Coordinates of C-alpha atoms in Angstrom, one line a residue:
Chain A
X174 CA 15.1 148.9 120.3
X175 CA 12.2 149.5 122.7
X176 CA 9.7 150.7 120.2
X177 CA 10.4 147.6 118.4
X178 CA 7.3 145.6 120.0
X179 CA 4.9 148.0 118.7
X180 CA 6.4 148.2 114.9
X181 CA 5.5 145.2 112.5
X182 CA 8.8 143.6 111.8
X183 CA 9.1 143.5 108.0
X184 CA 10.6 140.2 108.0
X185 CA 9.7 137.5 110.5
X186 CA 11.6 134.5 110.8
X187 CA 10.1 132.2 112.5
X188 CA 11.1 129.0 113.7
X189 CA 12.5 127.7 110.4
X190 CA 14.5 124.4 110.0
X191 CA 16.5 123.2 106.7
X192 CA 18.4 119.9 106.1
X193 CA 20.8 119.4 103.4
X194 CA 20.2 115.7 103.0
X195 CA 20.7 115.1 106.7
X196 CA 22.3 117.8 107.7
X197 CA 20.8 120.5 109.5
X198 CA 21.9 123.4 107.7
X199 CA 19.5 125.6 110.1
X200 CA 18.2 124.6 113.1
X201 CA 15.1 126.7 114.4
X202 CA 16.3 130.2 113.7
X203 CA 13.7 133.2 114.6
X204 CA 14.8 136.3 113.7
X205 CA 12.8 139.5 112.8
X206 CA 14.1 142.5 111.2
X207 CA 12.3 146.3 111.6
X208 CA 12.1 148.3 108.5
X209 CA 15.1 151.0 108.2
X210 CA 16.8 148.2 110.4
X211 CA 20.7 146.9 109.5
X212 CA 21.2 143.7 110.3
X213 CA 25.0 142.1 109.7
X214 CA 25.4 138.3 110.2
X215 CA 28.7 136.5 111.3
X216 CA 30.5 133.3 112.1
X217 CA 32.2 130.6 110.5
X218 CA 31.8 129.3 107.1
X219 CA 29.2 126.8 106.9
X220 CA 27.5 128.3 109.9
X221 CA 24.6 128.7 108.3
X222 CA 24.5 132.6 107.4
X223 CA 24.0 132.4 103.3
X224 CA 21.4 129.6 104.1
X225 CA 19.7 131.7 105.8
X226 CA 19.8 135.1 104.1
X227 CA 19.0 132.9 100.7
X228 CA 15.9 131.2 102.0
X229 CA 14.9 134.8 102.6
X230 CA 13.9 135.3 98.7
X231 CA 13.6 131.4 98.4
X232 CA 16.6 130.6 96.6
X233 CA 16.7 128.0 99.4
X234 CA 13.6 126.1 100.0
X235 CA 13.0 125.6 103.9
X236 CA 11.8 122.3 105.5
X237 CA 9.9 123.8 108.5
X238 CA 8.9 127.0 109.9
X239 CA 7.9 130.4 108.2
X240 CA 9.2 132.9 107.0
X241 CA 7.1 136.3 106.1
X242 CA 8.1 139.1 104.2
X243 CA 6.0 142.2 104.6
X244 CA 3.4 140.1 105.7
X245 CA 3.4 137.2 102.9
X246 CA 4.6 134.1 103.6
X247 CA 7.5 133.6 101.0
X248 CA 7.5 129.7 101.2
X249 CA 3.6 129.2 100.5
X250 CA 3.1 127.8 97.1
X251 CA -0.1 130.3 97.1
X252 CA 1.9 133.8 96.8
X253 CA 3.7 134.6 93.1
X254 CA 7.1 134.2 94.6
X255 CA 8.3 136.4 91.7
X256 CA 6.8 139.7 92.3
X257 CA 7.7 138.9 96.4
X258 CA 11.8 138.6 94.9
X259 CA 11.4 142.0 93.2
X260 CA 11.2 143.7 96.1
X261 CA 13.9 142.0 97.6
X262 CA 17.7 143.3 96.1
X263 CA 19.8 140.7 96.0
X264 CA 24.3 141.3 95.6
X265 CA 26.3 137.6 95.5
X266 CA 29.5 137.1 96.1
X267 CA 30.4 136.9 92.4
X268 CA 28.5 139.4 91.4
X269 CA 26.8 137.7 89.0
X270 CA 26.0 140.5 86.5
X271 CA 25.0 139.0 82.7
X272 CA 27.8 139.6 80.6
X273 CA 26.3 139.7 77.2
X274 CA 24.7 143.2 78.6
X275 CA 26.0 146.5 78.9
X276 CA 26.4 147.7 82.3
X277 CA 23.4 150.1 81.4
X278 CA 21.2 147.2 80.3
X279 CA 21.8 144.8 83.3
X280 CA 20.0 147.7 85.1
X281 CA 17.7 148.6 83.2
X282 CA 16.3 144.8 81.8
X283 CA 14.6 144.2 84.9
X284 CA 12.6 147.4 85.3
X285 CA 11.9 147.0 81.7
X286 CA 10.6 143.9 81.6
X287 CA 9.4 143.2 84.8
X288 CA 7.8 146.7 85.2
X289 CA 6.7 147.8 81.9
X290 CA 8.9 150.9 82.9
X291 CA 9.4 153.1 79.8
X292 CA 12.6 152.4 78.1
X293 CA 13.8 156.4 78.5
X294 CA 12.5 156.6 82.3
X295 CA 14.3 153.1 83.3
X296 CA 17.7 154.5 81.7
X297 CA 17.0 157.5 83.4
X298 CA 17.3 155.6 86.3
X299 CA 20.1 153.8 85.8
X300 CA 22.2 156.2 85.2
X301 CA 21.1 157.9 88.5
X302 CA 22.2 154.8 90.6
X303 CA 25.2 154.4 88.0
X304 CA 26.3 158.2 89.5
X305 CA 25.6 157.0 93.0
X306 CA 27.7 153.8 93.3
X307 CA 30.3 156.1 91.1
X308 CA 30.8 154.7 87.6
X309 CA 28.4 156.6 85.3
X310 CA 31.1 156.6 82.7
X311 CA 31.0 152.8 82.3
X312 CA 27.5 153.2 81.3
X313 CA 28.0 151.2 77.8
X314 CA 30.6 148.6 78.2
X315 CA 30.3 145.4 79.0
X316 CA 30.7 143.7 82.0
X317 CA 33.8 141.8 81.5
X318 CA 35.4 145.2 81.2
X319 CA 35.1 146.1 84.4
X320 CA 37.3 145.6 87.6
X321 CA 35.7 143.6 90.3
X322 CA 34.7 146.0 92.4
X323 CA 33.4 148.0 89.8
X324 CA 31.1 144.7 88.9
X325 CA 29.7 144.6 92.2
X326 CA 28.8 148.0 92.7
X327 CA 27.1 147.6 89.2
X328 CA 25.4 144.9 90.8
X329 CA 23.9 146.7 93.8
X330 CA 22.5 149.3 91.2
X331 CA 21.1 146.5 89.6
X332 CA 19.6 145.4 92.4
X333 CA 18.6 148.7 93.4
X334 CA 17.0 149.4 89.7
X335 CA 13.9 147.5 90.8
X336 CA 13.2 150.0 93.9
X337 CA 13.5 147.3 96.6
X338 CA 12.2 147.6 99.7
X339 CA 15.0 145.8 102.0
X340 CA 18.4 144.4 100.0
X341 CA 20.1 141.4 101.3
X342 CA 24.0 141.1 100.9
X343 CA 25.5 137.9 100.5
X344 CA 29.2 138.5 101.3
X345 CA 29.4 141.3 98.8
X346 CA 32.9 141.6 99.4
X347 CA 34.6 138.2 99.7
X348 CA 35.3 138.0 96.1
X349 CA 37.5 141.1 96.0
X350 CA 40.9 142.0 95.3
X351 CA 41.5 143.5 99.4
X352 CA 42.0 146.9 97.7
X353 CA 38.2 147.1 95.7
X354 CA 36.6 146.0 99.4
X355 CA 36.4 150.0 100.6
X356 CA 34.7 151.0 97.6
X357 CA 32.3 148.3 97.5
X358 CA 31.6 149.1 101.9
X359 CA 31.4 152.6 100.6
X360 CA 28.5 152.1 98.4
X361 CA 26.8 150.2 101.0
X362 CA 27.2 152.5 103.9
X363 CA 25.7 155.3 102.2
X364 CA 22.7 152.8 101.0
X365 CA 22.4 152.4 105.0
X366 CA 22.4 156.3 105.7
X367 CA 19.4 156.5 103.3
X368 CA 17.6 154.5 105.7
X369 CA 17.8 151.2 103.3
X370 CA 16.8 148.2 105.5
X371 CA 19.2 145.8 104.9
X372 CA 20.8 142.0 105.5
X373 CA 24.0 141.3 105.0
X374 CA 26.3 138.5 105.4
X375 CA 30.1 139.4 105.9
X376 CA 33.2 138.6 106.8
X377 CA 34.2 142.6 107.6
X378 CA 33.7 143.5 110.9
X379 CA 34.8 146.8 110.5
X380 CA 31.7 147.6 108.4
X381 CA 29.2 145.4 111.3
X382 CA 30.2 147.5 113.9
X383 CA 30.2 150.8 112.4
X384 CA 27.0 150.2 110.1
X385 CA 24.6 147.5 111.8
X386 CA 21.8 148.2 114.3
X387 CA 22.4 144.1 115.0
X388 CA 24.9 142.0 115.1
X389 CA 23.9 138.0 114.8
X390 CA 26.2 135.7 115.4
X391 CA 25.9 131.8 114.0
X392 CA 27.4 128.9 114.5
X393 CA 26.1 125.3 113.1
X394 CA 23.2 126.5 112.0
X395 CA 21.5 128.4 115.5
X396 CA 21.6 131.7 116.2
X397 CA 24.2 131.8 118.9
X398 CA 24.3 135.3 120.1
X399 CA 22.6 138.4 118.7
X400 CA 22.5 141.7 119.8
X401 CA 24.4 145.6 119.0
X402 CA 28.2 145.8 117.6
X403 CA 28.8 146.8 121.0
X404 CA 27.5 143.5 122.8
X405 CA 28.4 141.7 120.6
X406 CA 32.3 142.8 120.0
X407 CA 32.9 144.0 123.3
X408 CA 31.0 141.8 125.7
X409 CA 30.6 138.7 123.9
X410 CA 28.7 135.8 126.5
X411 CA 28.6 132.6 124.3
X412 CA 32.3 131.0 124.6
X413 CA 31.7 130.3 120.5
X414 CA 31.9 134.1 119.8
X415 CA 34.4 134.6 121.6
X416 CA 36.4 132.1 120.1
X417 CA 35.5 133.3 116.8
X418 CA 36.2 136.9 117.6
X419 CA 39.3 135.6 118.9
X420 CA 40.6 133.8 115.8
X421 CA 39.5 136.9 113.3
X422 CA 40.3 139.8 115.3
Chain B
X293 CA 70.2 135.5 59.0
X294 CA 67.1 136.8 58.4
X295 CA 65.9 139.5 60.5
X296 CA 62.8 139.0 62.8
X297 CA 60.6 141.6 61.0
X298 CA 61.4 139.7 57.8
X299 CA 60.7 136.8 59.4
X300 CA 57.5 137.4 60.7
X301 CA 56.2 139.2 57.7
X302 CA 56.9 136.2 55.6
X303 CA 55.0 134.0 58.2
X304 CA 51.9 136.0 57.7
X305 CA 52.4 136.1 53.8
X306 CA 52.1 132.1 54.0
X307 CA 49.2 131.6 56.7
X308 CA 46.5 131.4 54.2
X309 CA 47.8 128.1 53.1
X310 CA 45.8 125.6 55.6
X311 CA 43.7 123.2 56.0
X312 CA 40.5 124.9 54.7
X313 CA 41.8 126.9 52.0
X314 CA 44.0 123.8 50.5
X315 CA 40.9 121.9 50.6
X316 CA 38.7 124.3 48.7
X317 CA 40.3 126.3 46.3
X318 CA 42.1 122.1 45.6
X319 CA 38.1 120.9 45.3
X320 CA 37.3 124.7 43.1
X321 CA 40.4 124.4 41.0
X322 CA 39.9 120.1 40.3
X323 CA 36.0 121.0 39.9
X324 CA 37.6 123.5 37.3
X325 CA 40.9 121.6 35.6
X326 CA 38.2 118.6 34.9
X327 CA 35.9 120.6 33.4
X328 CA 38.0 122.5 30.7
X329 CA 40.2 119.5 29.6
X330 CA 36.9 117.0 29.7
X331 CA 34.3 119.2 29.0
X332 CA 32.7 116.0 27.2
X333 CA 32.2 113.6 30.6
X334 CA 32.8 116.1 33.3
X335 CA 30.7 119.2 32.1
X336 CA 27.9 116.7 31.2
X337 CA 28.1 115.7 34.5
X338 CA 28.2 119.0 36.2
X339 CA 24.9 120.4 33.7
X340 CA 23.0 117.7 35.2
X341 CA 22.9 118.1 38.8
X342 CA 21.8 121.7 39.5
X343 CA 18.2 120.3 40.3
X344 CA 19.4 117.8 42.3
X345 CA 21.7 120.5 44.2
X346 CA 18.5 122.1 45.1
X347 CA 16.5 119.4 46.4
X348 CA 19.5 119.0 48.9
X349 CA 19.3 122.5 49.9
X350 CA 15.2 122.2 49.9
X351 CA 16.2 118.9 52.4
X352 CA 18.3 120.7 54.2
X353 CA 17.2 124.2 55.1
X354 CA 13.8 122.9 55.8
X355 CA 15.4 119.7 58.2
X356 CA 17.3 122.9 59.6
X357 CA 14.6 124.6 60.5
X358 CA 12.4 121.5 62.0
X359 CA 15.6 120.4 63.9
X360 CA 17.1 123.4 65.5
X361 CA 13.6 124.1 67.3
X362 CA 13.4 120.5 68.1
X363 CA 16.7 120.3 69.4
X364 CA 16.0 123.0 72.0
X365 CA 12.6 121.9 73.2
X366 CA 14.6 118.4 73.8
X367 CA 17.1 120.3 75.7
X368 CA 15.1 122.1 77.7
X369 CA 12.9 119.0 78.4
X370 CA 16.5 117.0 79.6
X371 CA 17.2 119.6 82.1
X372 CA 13.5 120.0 83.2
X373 CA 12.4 119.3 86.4
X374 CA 9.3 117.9 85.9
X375 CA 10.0 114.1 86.1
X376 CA 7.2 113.5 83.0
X377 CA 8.8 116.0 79.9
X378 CA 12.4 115.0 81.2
X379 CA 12.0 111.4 80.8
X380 CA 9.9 111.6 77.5
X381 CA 13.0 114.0 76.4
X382 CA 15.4 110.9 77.5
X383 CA 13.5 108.6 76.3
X384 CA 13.3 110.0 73.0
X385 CA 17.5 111.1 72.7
X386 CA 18.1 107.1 73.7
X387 CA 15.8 105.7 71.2
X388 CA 16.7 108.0 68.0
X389 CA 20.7 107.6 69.0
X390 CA 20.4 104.1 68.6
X391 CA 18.9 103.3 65.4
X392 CA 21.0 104.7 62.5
X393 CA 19.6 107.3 60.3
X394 CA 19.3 105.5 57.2
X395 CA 17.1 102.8 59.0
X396 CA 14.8 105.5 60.6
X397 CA 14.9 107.4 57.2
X398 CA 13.4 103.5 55.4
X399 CA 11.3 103.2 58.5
X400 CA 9.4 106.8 58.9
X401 CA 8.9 106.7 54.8
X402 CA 7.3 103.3 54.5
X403 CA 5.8 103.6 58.3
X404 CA 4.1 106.2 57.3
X405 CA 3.0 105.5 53.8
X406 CA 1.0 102.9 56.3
X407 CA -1.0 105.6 57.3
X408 CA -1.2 108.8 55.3
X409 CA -0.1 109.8 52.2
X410 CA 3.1 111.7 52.5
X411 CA 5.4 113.2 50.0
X412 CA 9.0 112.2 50.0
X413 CA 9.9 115.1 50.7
X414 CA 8.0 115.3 54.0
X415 CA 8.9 111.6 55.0
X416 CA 12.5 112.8 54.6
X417 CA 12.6 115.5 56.6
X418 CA 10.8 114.4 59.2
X419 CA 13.6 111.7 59.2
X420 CA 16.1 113.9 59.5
X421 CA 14.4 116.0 61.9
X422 CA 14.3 113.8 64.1
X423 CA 17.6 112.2 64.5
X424 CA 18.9 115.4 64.6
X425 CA 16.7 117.0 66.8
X426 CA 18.2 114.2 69.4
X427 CA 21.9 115.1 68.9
X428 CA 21.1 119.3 69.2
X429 CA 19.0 118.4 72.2
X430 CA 22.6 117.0 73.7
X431 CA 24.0 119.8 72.4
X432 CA 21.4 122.8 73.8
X433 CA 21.6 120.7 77.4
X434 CA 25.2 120.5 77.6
X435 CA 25.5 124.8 76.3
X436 CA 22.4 125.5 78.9
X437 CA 24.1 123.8 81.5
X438 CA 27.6 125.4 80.8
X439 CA 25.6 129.0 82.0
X440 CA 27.2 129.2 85.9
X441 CA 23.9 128.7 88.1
X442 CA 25.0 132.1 89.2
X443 CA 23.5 133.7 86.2
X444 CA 19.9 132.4 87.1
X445 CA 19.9 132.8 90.2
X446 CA 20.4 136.9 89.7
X447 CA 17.8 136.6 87.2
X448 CA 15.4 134.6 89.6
X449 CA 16.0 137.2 92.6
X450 CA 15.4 140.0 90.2
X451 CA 12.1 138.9 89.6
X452 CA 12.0 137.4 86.2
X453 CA 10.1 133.6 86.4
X454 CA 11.7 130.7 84.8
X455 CA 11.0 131.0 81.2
X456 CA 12.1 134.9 81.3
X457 CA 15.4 133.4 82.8
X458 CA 15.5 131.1 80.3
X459 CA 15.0 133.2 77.3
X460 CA 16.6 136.6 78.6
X461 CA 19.3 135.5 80.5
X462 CA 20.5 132.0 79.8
X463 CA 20.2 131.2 76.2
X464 CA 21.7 134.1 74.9
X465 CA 24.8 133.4 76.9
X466 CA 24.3 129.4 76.3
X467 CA 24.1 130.6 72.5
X468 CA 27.6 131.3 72.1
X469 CA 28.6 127.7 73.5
X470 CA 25.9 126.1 71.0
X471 CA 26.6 127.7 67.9
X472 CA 29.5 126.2 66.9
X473 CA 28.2 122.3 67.5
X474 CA 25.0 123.2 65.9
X475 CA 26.8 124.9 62.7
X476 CA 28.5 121.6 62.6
X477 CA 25.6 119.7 62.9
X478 CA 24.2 121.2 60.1
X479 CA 26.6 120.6 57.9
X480 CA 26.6 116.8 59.1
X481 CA 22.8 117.2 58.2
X482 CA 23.8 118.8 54.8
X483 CA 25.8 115.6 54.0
X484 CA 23.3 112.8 55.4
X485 CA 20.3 114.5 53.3
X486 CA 22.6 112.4 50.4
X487 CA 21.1 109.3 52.5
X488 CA 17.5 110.5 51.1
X489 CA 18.7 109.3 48.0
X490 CA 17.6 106.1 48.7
X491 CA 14.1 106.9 48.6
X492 CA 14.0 108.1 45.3
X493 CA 14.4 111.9 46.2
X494 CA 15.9 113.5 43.0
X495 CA 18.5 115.3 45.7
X496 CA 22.0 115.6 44.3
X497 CA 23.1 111.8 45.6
X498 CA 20.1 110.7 43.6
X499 CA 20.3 112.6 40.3
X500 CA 24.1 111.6 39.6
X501 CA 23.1 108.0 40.5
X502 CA 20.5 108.2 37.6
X503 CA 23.0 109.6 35.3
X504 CA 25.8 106.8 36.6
X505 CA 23.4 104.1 35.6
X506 CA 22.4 105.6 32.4
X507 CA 25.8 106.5 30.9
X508 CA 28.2 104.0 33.3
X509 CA 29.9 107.2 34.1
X510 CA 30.2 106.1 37.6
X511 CA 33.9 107.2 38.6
X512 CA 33.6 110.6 36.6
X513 CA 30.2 111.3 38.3
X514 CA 31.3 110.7 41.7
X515 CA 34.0 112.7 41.4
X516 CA 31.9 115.5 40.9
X517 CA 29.4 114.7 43.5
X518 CA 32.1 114.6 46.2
X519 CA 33.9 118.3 45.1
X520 CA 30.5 119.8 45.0
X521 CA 29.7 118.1 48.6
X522 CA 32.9 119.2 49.5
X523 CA 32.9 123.1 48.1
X524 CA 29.4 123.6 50.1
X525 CA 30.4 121.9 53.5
X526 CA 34.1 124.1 53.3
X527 CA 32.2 127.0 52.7
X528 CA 29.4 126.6 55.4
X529 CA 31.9 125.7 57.8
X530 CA 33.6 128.9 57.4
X531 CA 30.6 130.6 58.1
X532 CA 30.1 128.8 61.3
X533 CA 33.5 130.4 62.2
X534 CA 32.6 133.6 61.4
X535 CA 29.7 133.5 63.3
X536 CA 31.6 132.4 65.8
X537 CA 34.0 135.4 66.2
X538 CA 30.7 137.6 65.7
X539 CA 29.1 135.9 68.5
X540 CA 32.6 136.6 71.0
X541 CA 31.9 140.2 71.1
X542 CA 30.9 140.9 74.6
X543 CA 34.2 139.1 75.7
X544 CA 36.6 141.6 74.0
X545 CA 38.5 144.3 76.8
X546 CA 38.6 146.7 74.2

């Protein structure tokens, strides 16, 4: 944490606002993230935490404030928001994989058409990441095959087909049968170890204070506390998290 | 008592008596019985109308092929968020579901016989077009909007712009949903091409009309005009089916 003044951050956060109609969904968040850095958020549902990690790759539009990644301003109408969102992964809660594609072809479309990548190189690929989140022989079915947690490791190759930079997680796991959830955290961890720099909203605080470098904490929309697992799960300040640890631990 | 096996064996011997297959091998073997017994009436008929049946398939294939385009540039303009495209999309849907076909197929052929010199054939199928380019548009909005926003926004975070979402990731899913409403809309389109009729085309409708007036044949000729209407629509709507089942493959745990 102290070299972090002198490194660029390689997303900065700054000062952003958003209303749903009139309702502050974020209320002047500032975060920046280093590269190689983990960064988990908690707290409550409705807190804010998918807001935020979506107006990351603009899936959100923000009302005020900037946010920069790798130096571009994601919300200017001037930078070609697409080729900023293909080097940011994205996994959903549902997974979202397209189900009239093989498992092979939902990673390798991208790539393909996005990146003129030779058809023979991008399956190449794909079937590399397929033997790394550990389902290479589901290469040809279809998604609808698959078991949950099979889908969303599928999508995290996916995501990872494109060679992202930093992968953002939105609650990757809260659409899972409670037994797929360690396969899923498995995949994940190891992405970490590789030095991945990586957001992720959860609900799993087992994997937060094991994996992240940070732990933010929000609540109505502010950043309420941020700091290591270790502040934050064994020294909590704001009466909030500790109420929230409370309830969920 | 019959034993279940039997039972069920004789179920399946019996399930290719429904609705469909009553109604066309009914129309097949009534097209046929009329034909054999009253060659003199009936098989008159029936020699006459093979130009006319390919007019109607002229009408139709080429209406087909101005319509289903049409229908998805008007979807794609009712779900657009650019204020201008979606309310000339509207617009157009409101005006051409309220004015009856037959009206707007008198109106575009004398309209524009104002203006430029148009064969019937074009003036009809632009009619046609038209009106059903407004009901597919319904159609491609409601099967576009059935695709779970889920499915665009992976797309979108992937990289791929709007129209790449569109064409890569949404329509061939939303496909699968329109098919079947569009099969059935062509077949509807099949059937109102006999409203051309009106405007002299020498489409099936037309021809046993002229042969009704000249021999007074009217009840034996419309009796043949409806089985053969019939026969084509039965068997185009089993290929809607089948293209149906074709189309279901990605959802099979196999």
């Amino acid at each position: 944490m102290t070299s972090e003044s002198n490194i660029t951050p390689v997303i900065k956060i700054d000062h952003v606002w958003k209303y749903f109609d009139e309702l502050p969904a974020l209320q002047d968040v500032s975060l920046n993230v280093y590269p190689g850095q983990r960064v988990v958020i908690i707290g409550p549902s409705g807190s804010g935490k998918s807001t935020l990690l979506r107006s990351i790759n603009r899936l959100e539009e923000i009302d005020q404030g900037i946010i920069e990644v790798e130096g571009v301003d994601v919300h200017s109408r001037e930078h070609d928001i697409n080729r900023i969102r293909q080097n940011l992964g994205m996994v959903f809660q549902q997974f979202n994989l397209f189900p009239h594609k093989t498992v092979l072809q939902n990673l390798t479309m991208a790539p393909i058409k996005l990146r003129n990548t030779p058809r023979m190189e991008a399956e190449e690929r794909a079937l590399t990441l397929l033997k790394k989140v550990g389902i290479s022989d589901k290469a040809n079915v279809y998604p609808a095959m698959l078991s949950g947690g099979q889908q969303q490791r599928v999508a995290i190759a996916r995501a990872l087909a494109m060679k992202p930079d930093i992968m953002l997680f939105d609650e990757p796991t809260s659409a899972l049968d409670p037994e797929m959830v360690g396969e899923v955290l498995d995949v994940m961890v190891n992405l970490a170890e590789e030095g991945m720099t990586m957001i992720c909203v959860t609900h799993e605080m087992g994997f937060a204070r094991t994996v992240a470098d940070r732990v933010i904490f929000m609540d109505k929309g502010q950043i309420v506390e941020a700091g290591s697992p270790d502040d934050i799960f064994n020294n909590p300040h704001h009466p909030r998290l500790k109420q929230f640890l409370n309830q969920i631990l | 008592m019959v034993p279940e096996r039997v039972a069920k064996a004789e179920k399946k011997d019996w399930a290719f008596i429904n609705a469909w297959s009553l109604s066309l091998f009914g129309a097949i073997a009534a097209l046929f019985t009329l034909c054999t017994l009253w060659p003199e009436p009936y098989l008159d008929v029936l020699s006459f109308l093979p130009d006319g049946l390919f007019v109607t398939f002229e009408v139709t294939v080429l209406s087909i092929s101005c319509a289903v385009p049409l229908g998805l540039l008007t979807g794609l303009g009712r779900i657009s968020k650019n204020r201008a495209i979606n309310l000339l999309a509207s617009t157009y849907v409101e005006i051409i579901r309220g004015i009856p076909l037959l009206v707007q197929i008198f109106y575009i052929y004398y309209a524009l016989a104002k203006f430029l010199q148009v064969s019937g054939l074009t003036s009809a199928v632009i009619a046609i077009s038209f009106c059903y380019g407004a009901y597919m548009g319904e159609v491609f909005r409601a099967g576009i909007m059935a695709i779970s926003k889920g499915q665009s926004e992976a797309a979108r975070s992937l990289g791929f712009n709007r129209f790449q979402t569109m064409f890569y990731v949404i329509l061939p899913q939303a496909w699968r949903t329109i098919l079947p409403p569009v099969g059935n809309e062509c077949i509807a389109m099949l059937k109102d091409t006999s409203l051309v009729s009106v405007m002299a085309m020498p489409d099936l409708m037309q021809r046993g009309r002229s042969f009704a007036a000249k021999t007074y044949l009217y009840f034996e000729t419309y009796t043949i005009i409806a089985l053969i209407y019939l026969i084509i629509t039965l068997l185009l709507s089993k290929g809607v089916s089948f293209m149906e089942t074709r189309l279901n493959y990605y959802d099979k745990r196999k």
